[in-house]
PDB file of C-alpha atoms in Angstrom:
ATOM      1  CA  UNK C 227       3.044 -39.623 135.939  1.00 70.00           C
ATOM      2  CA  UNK C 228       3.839 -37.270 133.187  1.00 74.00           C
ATOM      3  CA  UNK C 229       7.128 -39.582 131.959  1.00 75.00           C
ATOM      4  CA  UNK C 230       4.616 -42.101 132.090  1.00 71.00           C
ATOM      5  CA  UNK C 231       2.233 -40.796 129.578  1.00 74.00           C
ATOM      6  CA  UNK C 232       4.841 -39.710 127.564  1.00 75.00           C
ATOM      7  CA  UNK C 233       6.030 -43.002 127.162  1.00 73.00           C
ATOM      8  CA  UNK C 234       3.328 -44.541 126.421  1.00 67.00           C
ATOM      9  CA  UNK C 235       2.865 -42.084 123.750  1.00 66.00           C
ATOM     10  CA  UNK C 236       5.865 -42.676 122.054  1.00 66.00           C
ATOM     11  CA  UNK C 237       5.467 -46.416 122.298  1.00 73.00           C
ATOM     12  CA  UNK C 238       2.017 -45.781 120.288  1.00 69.00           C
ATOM     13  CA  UNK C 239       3.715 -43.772 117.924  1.00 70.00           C
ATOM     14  CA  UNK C 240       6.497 -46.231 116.763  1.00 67.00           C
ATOM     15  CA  UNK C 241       3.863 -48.719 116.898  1.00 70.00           C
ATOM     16  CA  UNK C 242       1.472 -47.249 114.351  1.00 67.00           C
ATOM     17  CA  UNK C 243       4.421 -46.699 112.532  1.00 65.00           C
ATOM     18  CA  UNK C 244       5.877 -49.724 111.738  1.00 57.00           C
ATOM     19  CA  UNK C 245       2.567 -51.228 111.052  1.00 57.00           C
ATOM     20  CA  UNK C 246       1.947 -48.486 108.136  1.00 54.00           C
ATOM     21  CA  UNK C 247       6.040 -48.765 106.909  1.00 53.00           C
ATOM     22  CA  UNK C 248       5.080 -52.744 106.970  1.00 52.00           C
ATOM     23  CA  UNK C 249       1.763 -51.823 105.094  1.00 54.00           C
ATOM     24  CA  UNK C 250       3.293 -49.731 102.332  1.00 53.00           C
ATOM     25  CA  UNK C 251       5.740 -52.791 101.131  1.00 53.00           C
ATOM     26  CA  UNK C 252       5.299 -52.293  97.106  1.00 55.00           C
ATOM     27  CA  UNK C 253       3.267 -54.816  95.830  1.00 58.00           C
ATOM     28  CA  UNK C 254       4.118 -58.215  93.166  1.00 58.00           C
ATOM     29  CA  UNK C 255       2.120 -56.578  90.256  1.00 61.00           C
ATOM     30  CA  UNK C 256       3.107 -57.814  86.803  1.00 62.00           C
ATOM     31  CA  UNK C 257       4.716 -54.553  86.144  1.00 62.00           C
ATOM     32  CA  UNK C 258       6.773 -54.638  89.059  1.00 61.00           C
ATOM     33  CA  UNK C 259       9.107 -57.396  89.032  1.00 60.00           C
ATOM     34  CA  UNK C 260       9.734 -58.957  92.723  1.00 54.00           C
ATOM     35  CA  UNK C 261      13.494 -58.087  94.311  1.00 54.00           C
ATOM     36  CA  UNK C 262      15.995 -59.984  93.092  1.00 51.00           C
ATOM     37  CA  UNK C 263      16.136 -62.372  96.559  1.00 46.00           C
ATOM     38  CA  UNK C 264      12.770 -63.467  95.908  1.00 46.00           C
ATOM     39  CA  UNK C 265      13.318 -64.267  92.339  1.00 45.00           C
ATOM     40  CA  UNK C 266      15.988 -66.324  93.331  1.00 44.00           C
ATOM     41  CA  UNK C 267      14.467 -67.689  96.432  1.00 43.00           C
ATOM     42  CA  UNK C 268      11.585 -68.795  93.962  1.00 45.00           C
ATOM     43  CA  UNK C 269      12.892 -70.437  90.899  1.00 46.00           C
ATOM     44  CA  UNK C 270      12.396 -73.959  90.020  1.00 45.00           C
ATOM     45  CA  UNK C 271      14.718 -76.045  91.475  1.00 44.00           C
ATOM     46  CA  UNK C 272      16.535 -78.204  89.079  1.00 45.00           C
ATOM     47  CA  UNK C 273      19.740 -78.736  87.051  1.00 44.00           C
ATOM     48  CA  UNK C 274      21.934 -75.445  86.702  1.00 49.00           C
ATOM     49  CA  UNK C 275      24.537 -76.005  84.293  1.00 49.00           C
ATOM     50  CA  UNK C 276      28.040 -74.893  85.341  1.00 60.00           C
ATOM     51  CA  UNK C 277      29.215 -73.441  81.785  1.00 67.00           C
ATOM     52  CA  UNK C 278      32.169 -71.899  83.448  1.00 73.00           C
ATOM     53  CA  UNK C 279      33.689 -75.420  84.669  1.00 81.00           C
ATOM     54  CA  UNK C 280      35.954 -76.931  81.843  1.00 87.00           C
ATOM     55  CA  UNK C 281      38.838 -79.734  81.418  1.00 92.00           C
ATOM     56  CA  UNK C 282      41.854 -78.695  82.663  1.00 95.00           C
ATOM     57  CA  UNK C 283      40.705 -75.887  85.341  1.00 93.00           C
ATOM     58  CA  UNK C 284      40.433 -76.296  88.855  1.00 93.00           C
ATOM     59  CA  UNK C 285      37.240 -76.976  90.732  1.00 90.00           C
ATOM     60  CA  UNK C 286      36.277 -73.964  92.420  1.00 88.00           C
ATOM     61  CA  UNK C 287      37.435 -74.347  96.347  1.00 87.00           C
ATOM     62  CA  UNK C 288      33.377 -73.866  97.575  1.00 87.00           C
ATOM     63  CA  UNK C 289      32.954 -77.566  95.707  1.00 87.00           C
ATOM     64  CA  UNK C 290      35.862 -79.805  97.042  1.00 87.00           C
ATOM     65  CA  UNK C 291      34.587 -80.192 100.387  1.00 87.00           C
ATOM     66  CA  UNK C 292      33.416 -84.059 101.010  1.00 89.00           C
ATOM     67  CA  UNK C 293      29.490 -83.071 100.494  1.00 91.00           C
ATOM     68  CA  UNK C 294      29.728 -82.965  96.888  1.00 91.00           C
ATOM     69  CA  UNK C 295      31.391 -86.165  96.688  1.00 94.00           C
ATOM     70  CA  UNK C 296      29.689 -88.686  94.864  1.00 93.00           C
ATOM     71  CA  UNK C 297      30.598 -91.680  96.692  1.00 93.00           C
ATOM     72  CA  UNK C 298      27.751 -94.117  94.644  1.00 92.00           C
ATOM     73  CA  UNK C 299      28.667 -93.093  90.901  1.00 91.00           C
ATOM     74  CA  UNK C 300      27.246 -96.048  89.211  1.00 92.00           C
ATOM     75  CA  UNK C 301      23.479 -95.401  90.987  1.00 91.00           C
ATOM     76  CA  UNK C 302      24.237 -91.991  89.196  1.00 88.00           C
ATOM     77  CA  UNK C 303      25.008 -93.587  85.781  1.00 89.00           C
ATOM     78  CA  UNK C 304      28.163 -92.457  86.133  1.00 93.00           C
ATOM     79  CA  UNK C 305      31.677 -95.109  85.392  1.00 93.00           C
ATOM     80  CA  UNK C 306      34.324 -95.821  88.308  1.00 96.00           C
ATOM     81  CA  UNK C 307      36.652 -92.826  88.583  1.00 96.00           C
ATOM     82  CA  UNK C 308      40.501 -93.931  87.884  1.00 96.00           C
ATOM     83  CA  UNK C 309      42.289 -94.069  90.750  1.00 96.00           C
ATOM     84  CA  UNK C 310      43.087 -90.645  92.066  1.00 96.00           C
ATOM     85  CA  UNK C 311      40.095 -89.411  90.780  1.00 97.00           C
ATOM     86  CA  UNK C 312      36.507 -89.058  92.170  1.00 96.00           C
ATOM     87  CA  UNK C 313      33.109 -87.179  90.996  1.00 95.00           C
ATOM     88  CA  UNK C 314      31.595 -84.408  92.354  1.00 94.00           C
ATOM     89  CA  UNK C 315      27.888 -83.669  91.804  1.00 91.00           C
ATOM     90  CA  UNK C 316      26.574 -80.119  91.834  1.00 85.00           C
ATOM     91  CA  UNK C 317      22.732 -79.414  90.659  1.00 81.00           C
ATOM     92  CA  UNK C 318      23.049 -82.456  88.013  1.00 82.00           C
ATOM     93  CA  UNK C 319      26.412 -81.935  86.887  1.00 88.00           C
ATOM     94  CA  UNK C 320      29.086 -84.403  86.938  1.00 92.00           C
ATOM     95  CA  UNK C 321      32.336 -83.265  87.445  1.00 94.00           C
ATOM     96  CA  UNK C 322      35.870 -85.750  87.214  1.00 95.00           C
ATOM     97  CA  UNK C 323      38.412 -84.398  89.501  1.00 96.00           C
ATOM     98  CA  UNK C 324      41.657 -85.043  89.889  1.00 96.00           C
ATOM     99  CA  UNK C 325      41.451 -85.936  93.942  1.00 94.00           C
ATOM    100  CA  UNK C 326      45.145 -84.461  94.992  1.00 94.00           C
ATOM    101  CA  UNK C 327      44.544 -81.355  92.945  1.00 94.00           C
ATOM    102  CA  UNK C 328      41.232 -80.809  91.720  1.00 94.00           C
ATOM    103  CA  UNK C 329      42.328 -80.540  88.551  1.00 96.00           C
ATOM    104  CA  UNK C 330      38.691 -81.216  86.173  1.00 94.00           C
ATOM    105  CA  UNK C 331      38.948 -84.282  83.946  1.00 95.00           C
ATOM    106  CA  UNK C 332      35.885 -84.660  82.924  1.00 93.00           C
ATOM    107  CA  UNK C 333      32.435 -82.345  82.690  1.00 91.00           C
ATOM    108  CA  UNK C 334      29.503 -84.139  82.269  1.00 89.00           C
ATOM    109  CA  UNK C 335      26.651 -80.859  82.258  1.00 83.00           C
ATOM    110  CA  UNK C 336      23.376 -82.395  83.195  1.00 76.00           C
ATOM    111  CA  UNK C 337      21.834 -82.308  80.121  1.00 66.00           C
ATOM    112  CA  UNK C 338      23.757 -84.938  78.696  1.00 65.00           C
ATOM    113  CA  UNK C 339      22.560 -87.737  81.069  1.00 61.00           C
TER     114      UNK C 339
END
């Protein structure tokens, strides 16, 4: 009976616990900026320019898998890719790749269309 109690004790404890370690979270006050996941978890969603993609590098591994692959370029305003080559679309920019090596061609940030 006494294990019991004890228990339950214990299981009140860690319960009024958490609820007060939950309460004291620090709050989104304009002098204290939110964590950095929830500044990223809530910024517009739009075009990010890739600045660090040029002609004549390679497309970063993470963007030559068939997702980015922008099968209807000329719904996108883009031209036909020379053979060999195809576009790859990331957060509006354009990107020419050489299909064998990814080799970039062509940038196309999306500001400019």
């Amino acid at each position: 009976m006494k294990a019991k109690i004890t228990t339950l004790f214990v299981i009140a404890a860690l319960l009024a616990t958490t609820g007060t370690a939950f309460a004291s979270q620090p709050e989104n006050r304009p002098g204290n900026p939110p964590p950095t996941s929830i500044e990223r978890a809530n910024r517009p969603v739009g075009a990010i320019p890739h600045r660090d993609w040029h002609r004549g590098d390679r497309l970063p591994s993470e963007y030559r898998d068939r997702i980015f692959v922008v099968e209807n370029w000329n719904q996108h305003g883009l031209k036909a890719p020379p053979r060999g080559y195809h576009w790859v679309g990331v957060a509006g920019d354009y990107v020419l790749v050489a299909s064998a090596t990814g080799v970039i061609s062509t940038v196309l940030p999306a500001s400019t269309h």
